[in-house]
Amino acid sequence: MATERALPNLWHATAPAAPHTAPLADDLTVEVAIVGGGFTGLSAALHLAEAGVRAAVIEARMIGFGGSGRNVGLVNAGMWVKPDDLVATLGAAAGNRLLVELGDGPSLVYDLVAKYGIECEAVRNGTLHMSLGTEGLKEIREREAQWKKRGAPVEVLPAEKAQALSGAEGFTGALLDRRAGTIQPLAYARGLARAALAAGAKIFTDTPLLSANRQGNHWRLQTGRGTVTARHVILATNAYGGLVADVPWKEYRQELTILPYFQFATNPLPDKVAARILPERQGAWDTGLVMTSFRMDKQNRLIFGSIGRLDAMAAGTHRAFAGRSVRKLFPYIGDVRFEHWWDGRIGMTTNNLPVMHVLADNVVSVSGYNGRGIAPGTVFGRALARHVTGDTSAIPLAETPITPDPWRMLKSVFYHAGAQAKHFIDKRF
Ligand SMILES: Cc1cc2nc3c(=O)[nH]c(=O)nc-3n(C[C@H](O)[C@H](O)[C@H](O)COP(=O)(O)OP(=O)(O)OC[C@H]3O[C@@H](n4cnc5c(N)ncnc54)[C@H](O)[C@@H]3O)c2cc1C
């Protein structure tokens, strides 16, 4: 089991307080029970409550305990997989539909932020996919061509412009995607929760699902103390399912390979330095096989991340790599110290695309966002809400059976060890 170096992280230090929630202590009956209080579960709860449907979220720990409270905050359009590859995997009709819905995903996020006045450091100036070497440049040019033929506002910037917009040295170009932006992710999750509560949803924290039984045409969910009886269940535990409880529908846990990802945040930088790094405040990541990301927060901290887990053996290696990388990317940065660091679990699927399952009668899940969960989680949460209220074509993914990945543990170890080896060597010489 991964060492969880997560709480409190930077996002907890700077997010507005979570709305008041408490553990479920009684027996409750609702139309829809939602397991998991991240973007997916909270978006489902909000959209159900907006539609006047009685819904309750049960969250094992706290709002945003999973990926939703630990991520980089890049509100991306589409998946990490190239658009043409996505269509080749899913077929033209399904693939293009998914691309349209996820391409519009950032708009849904920023519309909700505006509609509910969510304070989450929201900036929508695009994101920068920074290219490394000629191979990287080729890759972003392919992405540009594939998105452009679908009408998306993306543009490859030459090296000088990429350097000016990122403030970073060493890149051969960048793909600017104007649909995208950044947020403070935990603040967004807490804002969704606040909006859902105000619209009439119920949210119970420190309330793990422990077991589920079918009773007539309802499900009875047993938590630590109370029970929830519901006609429909939305399982939104994603890469954090199984972390805190032995959830029912166990096979669900055997599908995702866990990719660990860490972040280090500096002290707030002096104004002159902060004005040179990402001056328009896009978020950035690179084309490296062991990718790295960087962004600024509202207090002018630089947040640098990459693949790896901050366990006792690896933390020193990753920290030293982060320090070397930051100085190499931004040679003018001066003395900085890392004030916050944390890691999290990204849920990867074998084809790098999300999966939709009907796990039992009226039990539905979408998971496996492969590191792209802010906009997709919000989109799929809304789609799940529509699905359980009768629109069975609302989810832009075909239902598939669970396909346990026998190699997932090995792959996870490989990601962890490979990233550690890469970071030990990288930028030393
Ligand atoms: C380090 C990191 C960086 C990332 N960067 C980005 C990024 O920049 N952009 C982007 O779009 N995506 C990013 N992602 C991915 C994104 O964060 C996730 O895809 C997204 O948060 C998933 O949301 P979710 O609601 O589906 O699941 P989660 O947010 O993981 O929520 C699942 C919840 O289920 C709860 N749970 C588990 N078991 C139980 C149980 N038995 N009973 C009750 N509750 C339970 C957990 O406590 C958890 O709170 C990143 C992820 C990580 C980890």
Tab-separated table of C-alpha atoms and ligand atoms in Angstrom:
chain	number	residue	atom	x	y	z
A	1	MET	CA	0.000	0.000	0.000
A	2	ALA	CA	1.290	3.425	-0.926
A	3	THR	CA	2.556	5.657	1.818
A	4	GLU	CA	0.095	8.548	1.832
A	5	ARG	CA	1.982	11.800	2.218
A	6	ALA	CA	-1.013	13.983	1.647
A	7	LEU	CA	-2.602	15.759	4.485
A	8	PRO	CA	-2.455	18.571	5.134
A	9	ASN	CA	-0.957	19.675	1.823
A	10	LEU	CA	-0.616	23.140	0.270
A	11	TRP	CA	-4.197	23.053	-0.941
A	12	HIS	CA	-5.439	22.561	2.634
A	13	ALA	CA	-3.388	25.543	3.745
A	14	THR	CA	-4.877	27.898	1.154
A	15	ALA	CA	-8.436	26.669	0.415
A	16	PRO	CA	-11.479	28.299	2.003
A	17	ALA	CA	-12.782	26.155	4.872
A	18	ALA	CA	-14.814	23.092	3.989
A	19	PRO	CA	-18.559	23.377	4.551
A	20	HIS	CA	-19.713	21.811	7.794
A	21	THR	CA	-20.310	18.073	7.456
A	22	ALA	CA	-20.475	15.247	9.978
A	23	PRO	CA	-20.506	11.436	10.008
A	24	LEU	CA	-23.769	9.682	9.268
A	25	ALA	CA	-25.193	8.556	12.585
A	26	ASP	CA	-28.754	7.481	11.630
A	27	ASP	CA	-30.610	5.475	9.058
A	28	LEU	CA	-31.359	7.539	5.989
A	29	THR	CA	-33.398	6.878	2.844
A	30	VAL	CA	-32.658	8.734	-0.379
A	31	GLU	CA	-33.144	8.134	-4.071
A	32	VAL	CA	-29.423	8.074	-4.904
A	33	ALA	CA	-26.482	7.182	-2.659
A	34	ILE	CA	-23.082	8.392	-3.867
A	35	VAL	CA	-19.921	6.801	-2.509
A	36	GLY	CA	-16.910	9.126	-2.613
A	37	GLY	CA	-16.596	12.877	-2.107
A	38	GLY	CA	-14.306	13.914	-4.993
A	39	PHE	CA	-15.150	15.763	-8.201
A	40	THR	CA	-17.174	12.850	-9.611
A	41	GLY	CA	-19.313	12.242	-6.535
A	42	LEU	CA	-19.765	15.925	-5.726
A	43	SER	CA	-20.675	16.877	-9.290
A	44	ALA	CA	-23.213	14.027	-9.321
A	45	ALA	CA	-24.637	15.223	-5.993
A	46	LEU	CA	-24.872	18.831	-7.165
A	47	HIS	CA	-26.564	17.963	-10.442
A	48	LEU	CA	-28.992	15.576	-8.723
A	49	ALA	CA	-29.861	18.193	-6.121
A	50	GLU	CA	-30.327	20.816	-8.852
A	51	ALA	CA	-32.812	18.420	-10.480
A	52	GLY	CA	-34.668	18.022	-7.173
A	53	VAL	CA	-33.537	14.415	-6.572
A	54	ARG	CA	-32.777	13.345	-2.990
A	55	ALA	CA	-29.124	12.354	-2.928
A	56	ALA	CA	-26.549	11.664	-0.226
A	57	VAL	CA	-22.759	11.442	-0.500
A	58	ILE	CA	-20.923	9.176	1.906
A	59	GLU	CA	-17.213	9.961	2.040
A	60	ALA	CA	-14.818	7.757	4.018
A	61	ARG	CA	-12.583	10.600	5.148
A	62	MET	CA	-13.117	14.215	4.098
A	63	ILE	CA	-14.196	16.188	1.041
A	64	GLY	CA	-11.362	15.982	-1.491
A	65	PHE	CA	-9.430	13.299	0.382
A	66	GLY	CA	-8.559	11.485	-2.863
A	67	GLY	CA	-7.101	12.794	-6.097
A	68	SER	CA	-9.454	15.773	-5.989
A	69	GLY	CA	-7.592	17.326	-3.061
A	70	ARG	CA	-4.062	16.515	-4.210
A	71	ASN	CA	-3.778	17.215	-7.921
A	72	VAL	CA	-1.900	19.828	-9.933
A	73	GLY	CA	-5.008	21.839	-10.766
A	74	LEU	CA	-4.711	21.745	-14.578
A	75	VAL	CA	-8.246	21.951	-15.955
A	76	ASN	CA	-7.557	20.163	-19.220
A	77	ALA	CA	-9.769	19.628	-22.236
A	78	GLY	CA	-9.916	16.026	-23.388
A	79	MET	CA	-7.873	13.091	-22.220
A	80	TRP	CA	-4.141	12.558	-22.215
A	81	VAL	CA	-4.498	10.147	-25.156
A	82	LYS	CA	-4.250	11.912	-28.539
A	83	PRO	CA	-7.664	12.609	-30.112
A	84	ASP	CA	-7.115	10.326	-33.138
A	85	ASP	CA	-5.932	7.482	-30.898
A	86	LEU	CA	-9.020	7.906	-28.719
A	87	VAL	CA	-11.253	7.651	-31.788
A	88	ALA	CA	-9.297	4.631	-33.037
A	89	THR	CA	-9.922	2.879	-29.703
A	90	LEU	CA	-13.592	3.754	-29.228
A	91	GLY	CA	-14.776	4.058	-32.829
A	92	ALA	CA	-15.768	7.220	-34.673
A	93	ALA	CA	-19.202	7.890	-33.169
A	94	ALA	CA	-18.367	7.127	-29.524
A	95	GLY	CA	-14.882	8.599	-29.745
A	96	ASN	CA	-15.947	11.880	-31.294
A	97	ARG	CA	-18.790	12.231	-28.817
A	98	LEU	CA	-16.389	11.755	-25.905
A	99	LEU	CA	-13.967	14.276	-27.412
A	100	VAL	CA	-16.733	16.874	-27.736
A	101	GLU	CA	-17.985	16.373	-24.168
A	102	LEU	CA	-14.499	16.384	-22.627
A	103	GLY	CA	-13.371	19.217	-24.901
A	104	ASP	CA	-16.216	21.248	-23.377
A	105	GLY	CA	-15.287	20.010	-19.880
A	106	PRO	CA	-13.342	23.119	-18.823
A	107	SER	CA	-16.349	25.269	-19.749
A	108	LEU	CA	-18.532	23.209	-17.415
A	109	VAL	CA	-15.983	23.654	-14.603
A	110	TYR	CA	-15.615	27.414	-15.076
A	111	ASP	CA	-19.384	27.843	-15.519
A	112	LEU	CA	-19.997	26.092	-12.181
A	113	VAL	CA	-17.285	28.208	-10.565
A	114	ALA	CA	-19.045	31.348	-11.831
A	115	LYS	CA	-22.582	30.157	-11.109
A	116	TYR	CA	-21.860	29.195	-7.499
A	117	GLY	CA	-19.207	31.818	-6.785
A	118	ILE	CA	-16.634	29.135	-5.950
A	119	GLU	CA	-13.414	30.727	-4.664
A	120	CYS	CA	-10.752	28.463	-6.135
A	121	GLU	CA	-8.069	30.672	-7.695
A	122	ALA	CA	-9.680	29.994	-11.079
A	123	VAL	CA	-7.632	31.248	-14.050
A	124	ARG	CA	-8.618	30.437	-17.629
A	125	ASN	CA	-5.707	31.482	-19.782
A	126	GLY	CA	-4.987	28.067	-21.239
A	127	THR	CA	-2.378	25.439	-20.481
A	128	LEU	CA	1.055	24.833	-21.986
A	129	HIS	CA	2.204	21.375	-23.037
A	130	MET	CA	5.969	21.987	-23.213
A	131	SER	CA	7.957	19.993	-25.757
A	132	LEU	CA	11.338	18.394	-25.099
A	133	GLY	CA	13.645	17.949	-28.106
A	134	THR	CA	12.544	17.220	-31.653
A	135	GLU	CA	10.466	14.228	-30.602
A	136	GLY	CA	8.495	16.357	-28.173
A	137	LEU	CA	7.934	19.002	-30.816
A	138	LYS	CA	6.682	16.362	-33.218
A	139	GLU	CA	4.289	15.115	-30.580
A	140	ILE	CA	2.726	18.496	-29.829
A	141	ARG	CA	2.455	19.241	-33.561
A	142	GLU	CA	0.483	16.016	-33.986
A	143	ARG	CA	-1.763	16.995	-31.107
A	144	GLU	CA	-2.235	20.449	-32.609
A	145	ALA	CA	-3.220	19.017	-36.010
A	146	GLN	CA	-5.620	16.492	-34.490
A	147	TRP	CA	-7.375	19.060	-32.291
A	148	LYS	CA	-7.405	21.754	-34.981
A	149	LYS	CA	-9.260	19.569	-37.448
A	150	ARG	CA	-11.924	19.320	-34.719
A	151	GLY	CA	-12.048	23.099	-34.381
A	152	ALA	CA	-10.269	23.404	-31.027
A	153	PRO	CA	-8.375	26.656	-30.242
A	154	VAL	CA	-4.895	25.155	-29.882
A	155	GLU	CA	-1.620	26.485	-31.212
A	156	VAL	CA	2.002	25.356	-31.228
A	157	LEU	CA	4.273	28.141	-30.027
A	158	PRO	CA	7.889	28.307	-31.195
A	159	ALA	CA	10.697	27.952	-28.643
A	160	GLU	CA	11.154	31.695	-27.970
A	161	LYS	CA	7.430	32.248	-27.380
A	162	ALA	CA	7.245	29.094	-25.245
A	163	GLN	CA	10.097	30.429	-23.149
A	164	ALA	CA	8.448	33.842	-22.817
A	165	LEU	CA	5.105	32.367	-21.720
A	166	SER	CA	6.587	29.783	-19.356
A	167	GLY	CA	9.643	31.639	-18.121
A	168	ALA	CA	11.412	28.275	-18.420
A	169	GLU	CA	14.511	27.304	-20.347
A	170	GLY	CA	15.205	24.185	-22.354
A	171	PHE	CA	11.994	23.591	-24.287
A	172	THR	CA	11.659	23.386	-28.063
A	173	GLY	CA	8.100	24.703	-28.143
A	174	ALA	CA	4.718	24.472	-26.420
A	175	LEU	CA	1.148	23.631	-27.290
A	176	LEU	CA	-1.133	26.352	-25.960
A	177	ASP	CA	-4.666	25.099	-25.372
A	178	ARG	CA	-6.925	28.082	-24.788
A	179	ARG	CA	-9.866	25.968	-23.604
A	180	ALA	CA	-8.008	25.002	-20.433
A	181	GLY	CA	-6.829	26.723	-17.252
A	182	THR	CA	-5.936	26.176	-13.614
A	183	ILE	CA	-7.770	26.030	-10.312
A	184	GLN	CA	-6.966	25.343	-6.679
A	185	PRO	CA	-8.363	21.815	-6.736
A	186	LEU	CA	-9.347	21.313	-3.109
A	187	ALA	CA	-11.041	24.723	-3.070
A	188	TYR	CA	-13.016	23.656	-6.141
A	189	ALA	CA	-14.032	20.351	-4.492
A	190	ARG	CA	-15.099	22.175	-1.339
A	191	GLY	CA	-17.001	24.705	-3.453
A	192	LEU	CA	-18.859	21.923	-5.273
A	193	ALA	CA	-19.720	20.407	-1.892
A	194	ARG	CA	-20.998	23.736	-0.587
A	195	ALA	CA	-23.137	24.225	-3.703
A	196	ALA	CA	-24.500	20.659	-3.481
A	197	LEU	CA	-25.444	21.131	0.177
A	198	ALA	CA	-27.137	24.449	-0.576
A	199	ALA	CA	-29.113	22.787	-3.367
A	200	GLY	CA	-30.358	20.132	-0.938
A	201	ALA	CA	-27.904	17.230	-1.172
A	202	LYS	CA	-26.609	15.574	1.977
A	203	ILE	CA	-22.898	14.925	2.530
A	204	PHE	CA	-21.511	12.752	5.295
A	205	THR	CA	-17.772	12.677	5.972
A	206	ASP	CA	-15.808	10.117	8.019
A	207	THR	CA	-18.467	7.738	6.748
A	208	PRO	CA	-16.901	4.779	4.935
A	209	LEU	CA	-19.034	2.362	3.018
A	210	LEU	CA	-18.420	-1.003	4.677
A	211	SER	CA	-20.926	-3.307	3.005
A	212	ALA	CA	-24.008	-3.290	0.805
A	213	ASN	CA	-27.069	-5.515	0.674
A	214	ARG	CA	-29.904	-5.717	-1.787
A	215	GLN	CA	-33.314	-5.325	-0.137
A	216	GLY	CA	-36.158	-5.583	-2.637
A	217	ASN	CA	-35.418	-2.970	-5.268
A	218	HIS	CA	-33.234	-0.901	-2.959
A	219	TRP	CA	-29.645	-1.035	-1.736
A	220	ARG	CA	-28.877	-0.768	1.944
A	221	LEU	CA	-25.403	0.624	2.512
A	222	GLN	CA	-23.794	0.028	5.875
A	223	THR	CA	-21.369	2.705	7.045
A	224	GLY	CA	-19.443	2.982	10.299
A	225	ARG	CA	-22.586	3.908	12.237
A	226	GLY	CA	-25.652	4.686	10.107
A	227	THR	CA	-27.156	3.166	6.985
A	228	VAL	CA	-28.263	4.650	3.691
A	229	THR	CA	-31.090	3.022	1.771
A	230	ALA	CA	-31.273	4.061	-1.861
A	231	ARG	CA	-32.681	2.884	-5.154
A	232	HIS	CA	-29.501	3.856	-7.033
A	233	VAL	CA	-25.835	3.803	-6.057
A	234	ILE	CA	-23.100	5.804	-7.773
A	235	LEU	CA	-19.673	4.466	-6.920
A	236	ALA	CA	-17.205	7.355	-7.217
A	237	THR	CA	-14.213	6.064	-5.282
A	238	ASN	CA	-11.881	5.885	-8.302
A	239	ALA	CA	-8.170	5.376	-7.465
A	240	TYR	CA	-8.919	5.712	-3.742
A	241	GLY	CA	-11.411	2.846	-3.610
A	242	GLY	CA	-10.105	0.230	-1.221
A	243	LEU	CA	-7.774	2.588	0.538
A	244	VAL	CA	-9.871	2.852	3.647
A	245	ALA	CA	-12.371	0.021	3.478
A	246	ASP	CA	-13.153	-3.317	2.009
A	247	VAL	CA	-15.742	-2.043	-0.458
A	248	PRO	CA	-18.339	-4.306	-1.962
A	249	TRP	CA	-18.139	-5.011	-5.697
A	250	LYS	CA	-14.531	-5.828	-4.947
A	251	GLU	CA	-13.447	-6.637	-8.463
A	252	TYR	CA	-13.823	-2.918	-9.175
A	253	ARG	CA	-10.574	-2.371	-7.283
A	254	GLN	CA	-8.578	-4.737	-9.441
A	255	GLU	CA	-8.732	-2.713	-12.581
A	256	LEU	CA	-6.764	0.466	-11.997
A	257	THR	CA	-2.990	0.617	-11.963
A	258	ILE	CA	-1.820	3.216	-9.494
A	259	LEU	CA	0.597	5.804	-10.864
A	260	PRO	CA	2.093	7.802	-7.998
A	261	TYR	CA	2.628	11.550	-8.508
A	262	PHE	CA	4.292	14.051	-6.150
A	263	GLN	CA	4.457	17.822	-5.888
A	264	PHE	CA	6.760	20.285	-4.141
A	265	ALA	CA	5.702	23.903	-3.550
A	266	THR	CA	8.171	26.695	-2.857
A	267	ASN	CA	7.810	29.638	-0.542
A	268	PRO	CA	5.986	32.610	-2.131
A	269	LEU	CA	8.496	34.014	-4.625
A	270	PRO	CA	9.592	37.662	-4.743
A	271	ASP	CA	7.419	39.716	-7.114
A	272	LYS	CA	10.168	40.197	-9.702
A	273	VAL	CA	10.788	36.446	-10.007
A	274	ALA	CA	7.093	35.554	-9.870
A	275	ALA	CA	6.400	37.940	-12.754
A	276	ARG	CA	8.807	36.015	-15.003
A	277	ILE	CA	7.503	32.502	-14.323
A	278	LEU	CA	4.316	31.741	-16.275
A	279	PRO	CA	3.475	35.458	-16.430
A	280	GLU	CA	-0.035	34.763	-17.758
A	281	ARG	CA	-0.459	31.956	-15.209
A	282	GLN	CA	-1.041	29.039	-17.553
A	283	GLY	CA	-0.291	25.661	-15.985
A	284	ALA	CA	2.420	23.606	-17.729
A	285	TRP	CA	3.645	20.056	-18.134
A	286	ASP	CA	6.120	18.461	-20.516
A	287	THR	CA	6.348	15.673	-23.083
A	288	GLY	CA	8.871	13.660	-21.053
A	289	LEU	CA	8.197	9.956	-20.578
A	290	VAL	CA	8.520	10.603	-16.850
A	291	MET	CA	6.610	13.844	-17.138
A	292	THR	CA	7.007	16.894	-14.964
A	293	SER	CA	4.560	19.729	-14.328
A	294	PHE	CA	4.836	23.259	-13.002
A	295	ARG	CA	2.415	26.021	-12.161
A	296	MET	CA	2.104	29.034	-9.891
A	297	ASP	CA	-0.504	29.525	-7.188
A	298	LYS	CA	-2.207	32.751	-6.157
A	299	GLN	CA	0.421	33.461	-3.493
A	300	ASN	CA	3.182	33.177	-6.116
A	301	ARG	CA	4.440	29.775	-5.026
A	302	LEU	CA	5.966	27.633	-7.750
A	303	ILE	CA	4.571	24.103	-7.623
A	304	PHE	CA	6.688	21.456	-9.333
A	305	GLY	CA	5.577	17.853	-9.753
A	306	SER	CA	6.524	14.557	-11.329
A	307	ILE	CA	5.932	10.851	-11.162
A	308	GLY	CA	6.921	9.179	-7.922
A	309	ARG	CA	5.885	8.452	-4.375
A	310	LEU	CA	7.313	10.289	-1.406
A	311	ASP	CA	7.938	7.257	0.745
A	312	ALA	CA	10.890	7.101	3.095
A	313	MET	CA	13.206	5.518	0.514
A	314	ALA	CA	12.379	7.788	-2.419
A	315	ALA	CA	11.487	11.161	-0.915
A	316	GLY	CA	15.095	12.417	-0.788
A	317	THR	CA	15.726	11.488	-4.426
A	318	HIS	CA	12.562	13.196	-5.658
A	319	ARG	CA	13.183	16.261	-3.513
A	320	ALA	CA	16.727	16.667	-4.838
A	321	PHE	CA	15.451	16.191	-8.400
A	322	ALA	CA	12.757	18.827	-7.849
A	323	GLY	CA	15.367	21.260	-6.514
A	324	ARG	CA	17.742	20.682	-9.451
A	325	SER	CA	14.898	20.916	-11.975
A	326	VAL	CA	13.542	24.172	-10.601
A	327	ARG	CA	17.003	25.786	-10.712
A	328	LYS	CA	17.646	24.491	-14.217
A	329	LEU	CA	14.266	25.575	-15.592
A	330	PHE	CA	14.369	28.981	-13.906
A	331	PRO	CA	18.063	29.869	-13.399
A	332	TYR	CA	17.075	33.329	-12.121
A	333	ILE	CA	14.891	31.929	-9.322
A	334	GLY	CA	17.369	32.642	-6.513
A	335	ASP	CA	17.162	30.975	-3.107
A	336	VAL	CA	13.983	28.998	-2.653
A	337	ARG	CA	12.881	26.428	-0.167
A	338	PHE	CA	10.165	23.825	-0.450
A	339	GLU	CA	7.480	24.513	2.125
A	340	HIS	CA	4.923	21.880	1.112
A	341	TRP	CA	5.189	18.473	-0.479
A	342	TRP	CA	2.724	15.683	-0.962
A	343	ASP	CA	1.813	12.829	-3.262
A	344	GLY	CA	-1.243	11.059	-4.599
A	345	ARG	CA	-2.527	8.119	-6.611
A	346	ILE	CA	-3.513	8.424	-10.256
A	347	GLY	CA	-5.775	5.646	-11.552
A	348	MET	CA	-4.588	4.334	-14.937
A	349	THR	CA	-6.489	1.944	-17.203
A	350	THR	CA	-4.976	-0.395	-19.775
A	351	ASN	CA	-6.122	1.727	-22.745
A	352	ASN	CA	-5.622	5.035	-20.896
A	353	LEU	CA	-9.317	5.877	-21.208
A	354	PRO	CA	-11.980	6.076	-18.493
A	355	VAL	CA	-14.323	3.141	-17.934
A	356	MET	CA	-18.023	2.980	-17.188
A	357	HIS	CA	-19.422	-0.043	-15.350
A	358	VAL	CA	-22.808	-1.227	-14.200
A	359	LEU	CA	-21.560	-3.210	-11.213
A	360	ALA	CA	-24.943	-4.602	-10.153
A	361	ASP	CA	-28.596	-3.599	-10.517
A	362	ASN	CA	-28.653	0.197	-10.282
A	363	VAL	CA	-25.015	0.431	-9.210
A	364	VAL	CA	-22.970	2.458	-11.649
A	365	SER	CA	-19.440	3.820	-11.745
A	366	VAL	CA	-17.097	5.833	-13.956
A	367	SER	CA	-13.406	5.800	-13.113
A	368	GLY	CA	-9.881	5.718	-14.509
A	369	TYR	CA	-9.331	9.278	-15.666
A	370	ASN	CA	-5.616	8.593	-16.186
A	371	GLY	CA	-4.527	11.863	-14.569
A	372	ARG	CA	-7.220	14.010	-16.213
A	373	GLY	CA	-9.983	14.163	-13.641
A	374	ILE	CA	-10.938	17.760	-12.921
A	375	ALA	CA	-13.006	18.452	-16.017
A	376	PRO	CA	-13.781	14.759	-16.755
A	377	GLY	CA	-14.819	14.116	-13.118
A	378	THR	CA	-17.183	17.089	-13.293
A	379	VAL	CA	-18.539	16.006	-16.697
A	380	PHE	CA	-18.985	12.350	-15.700
A	381	GLY	CA	-20.529	13.332	-12.362
A	382	ARG	CA	-23.195	15.286	-14.232
A	383	ALA	CA	-23.647	12.420	-16.689
A	384	LEU	CA	-24.013	9.896	-13.844
A	385	ALA	CA	-26.683	12.116	-12.282
A	386	ARG	CA	-28.580	12.159	-15.572
A	387	HIS	CA	-28.077	8.407	-16.032
A	388	VAL	CA	-29.639	7.449	-12.695
A	389	THR	CA	-32.580	9.752	-13.319
A	390	GLY	CA	-33.445	7.928	-16.509
A	391	ASP	CA	-31.296	9.286	-19.324
A	392	THR	CA	-29.395	6.088	-20.019
A	393	SER	CA	-27.509	7.639	-22.937
A	394	ALA	CA	-26.164	10.483	-20.800
A	395	ILE	CA	-22.773	8.903	-20.137
A	396	PRO	CA	-20.471	9.421	-23.125
A	397	LEU	CA	-18.901	5.976	-22.705
A	398	ALA	CA	-20.158	2.504	-23.521
A	399	GLU	CA	-20.641	0.224	-20.546
A	400	THR	CA	-17.860	-2.364	-20.372
A	401	PRO	CA	-17.247	-5.307	-18.066
A	402	ILE	CA	-14.572	-4.957	-15.423
A	403	THR	CA	-11.279	-6.207	-16.773
A	404	PRO	CA	-8.935	-6.853	-13.854
A	405	ASP	CA	-5.364	-6.112	-14.899
A	406	PRO	CA	-3.132	-8.963	-13.661
A	407	TRP	CA	-0.055	-6.789	-14.153
A	408	ARG	CA	-1.283	-3.756	-12.270
A	409	MET	CA	0.749	-4.311	-9.082
A	410	LEU	CA	3.879	-4.950	-11.097
A	411	LYS	CA	3.260	-1.917	-13.286
A	412	SER	CA	2.760	0.253	-10.232
A	413	VAL	CA	6.072	-0.917	-8.759
A	414	PHE	CA	7.708	-0.302	-12.139
A	415	TYR	CA	6.368	3.284	-12.301
A	416	HIS	CA	7.568	3.945	-8.782
A	417	ALA	CA	11.034	2.393	-9.210
A	418	GLY	CA	11.500	3.732	-12.762
A	419	ALA	CA	10.688	7.289	-11.727
A	420	GLN	CA	13.024	7.018	-8.752
A	421	ALA	CA	15.898	5.802	-10.962
A	422	LYS	CA	15.213	8.503	-13.550
A	423	HIS	CA	15.096	11.236	-10.924
A	424	PHE	CA	18.289	9.956	-9.304
A	425	ILE	CA	20.194	10.361	-12.566
A	426	ASP	CA	18.334	13.184	-14.294
A	427	LYS	CA	19.841	16.671	-14.494
A	428	ARG	CA	22.846	15.632	-12.417
A	429	PHE	CA	25.167	15.490	-15.364
B	1	LIG	C1	-1.017	14.057	-7.754
B	1	LIG	C2	-2.126	14.109	-8.756
B	1	LIG	C3	-2.099	15.082	-9.764
B	1	LIG	C4	-3.157	15.166	-10.682
B	1	LIG	N1	-3.205	16.231	-11.526
B	1	LIG	C5	-4.312	16.457	-12.268
B	1	LIG	C6	-4.475	17.636	-13.012
B	1	LIG	O1	-3.634	18.534	-12.999
B	1	LIG	N2	-5.584	17.766	-13.780
B	1	LIG	C7	-6.581	16.837	-13.787
B	1	LIG	O2	-7.574	17.015	-14.484
B	1	LIG	N3	-6.482	15.703	-13.030
B	1	LIG	C8	-5.393	15.507	-12.270
B	1	LIG	N4	-5.306	14.398	-11.483
B	1	LIG	C9	-6.403	13.424	-11.500
B	1	LIG	C10	-7.590	13.884	-10.678
B	1	LIG	O3	-7.179	14.435	-9.467
B	1	LIG	C11	-8.512	12.688	-10.414
B	1	LIG	O4	-8.794	12.047	-11.626
B	1	LIG	C12	-9.822	13.126	-9.793
B	1	LIG	O5	-9.593	13.838	-8.608
B	1	LIG	C13	-10.706	11.939	-9.527
B	1	LIG	O6	-11.863	12.403	-8.875
B	1	LIG	P1	-12.887	11.359	-8.292
B	1	LIG	O7	-13.958	12.119	-7.628
B	1	LIG	O8	-13.299	10.414	-9.346
B	1	LIG	O9	-12.048	10.510	-7.230
B	1	LIG	P2	-11.316	10.998	-5.899
B	1	LIG	O10	-11.122	12.452	-5.853
B	1	LIG	O11	-10.103	10.145	-5.739
B	1	LIG	O12	-12.360	10.665	-4.780
B	1	LIG	C14	-12.644	9.360	-4.363
B	1	LIG	C15	-13.131	9.453	-2.934
B	1	LIG	O13	-13.692	8.183	-2.557
B	1	LIG	C16	-13.479	8.045	-1.168
B	1	LIG	N5	-13.658	6.632	-0.808
B	1	LIG	C17	-12.867	5.569	-1.119
B	1	LIG	N6	-13.360	4.440	-0.584
B	1	LIG	C18	-14.503	4.791	0.075
B	1	LIG	C19	-15.468	4.075	0.835
B	1	LIG	N7	-15.366	2.751	1.047
B	1	LIG	N8	-16.522	4.748	1.384
B	1	LIG	C20	-16.659	6.094	1.172
B	1	LIG	N9	-15.762	6.818	0.467
B	1	LIG	C21	-14.709	6.174	-0.077
B	1	LIG	C22	-12.063	8.547	-0.976
B	1	LIG	O14	-11.790	8.887	0.376
B	1	LIG	C23	-12.027	9.739	-1.928
B	1	LIG	O15	-12.273	10.973	-1.279
B	1	LIG	C24	-4.230	14.248	-10.604
B	1	LIG	C25	-4.245	13.253	-9.609
B	1	LIG	C26	-3.212	13.190	-8.698
B	1	LIG	C27	-3.267	12.156	-7.619
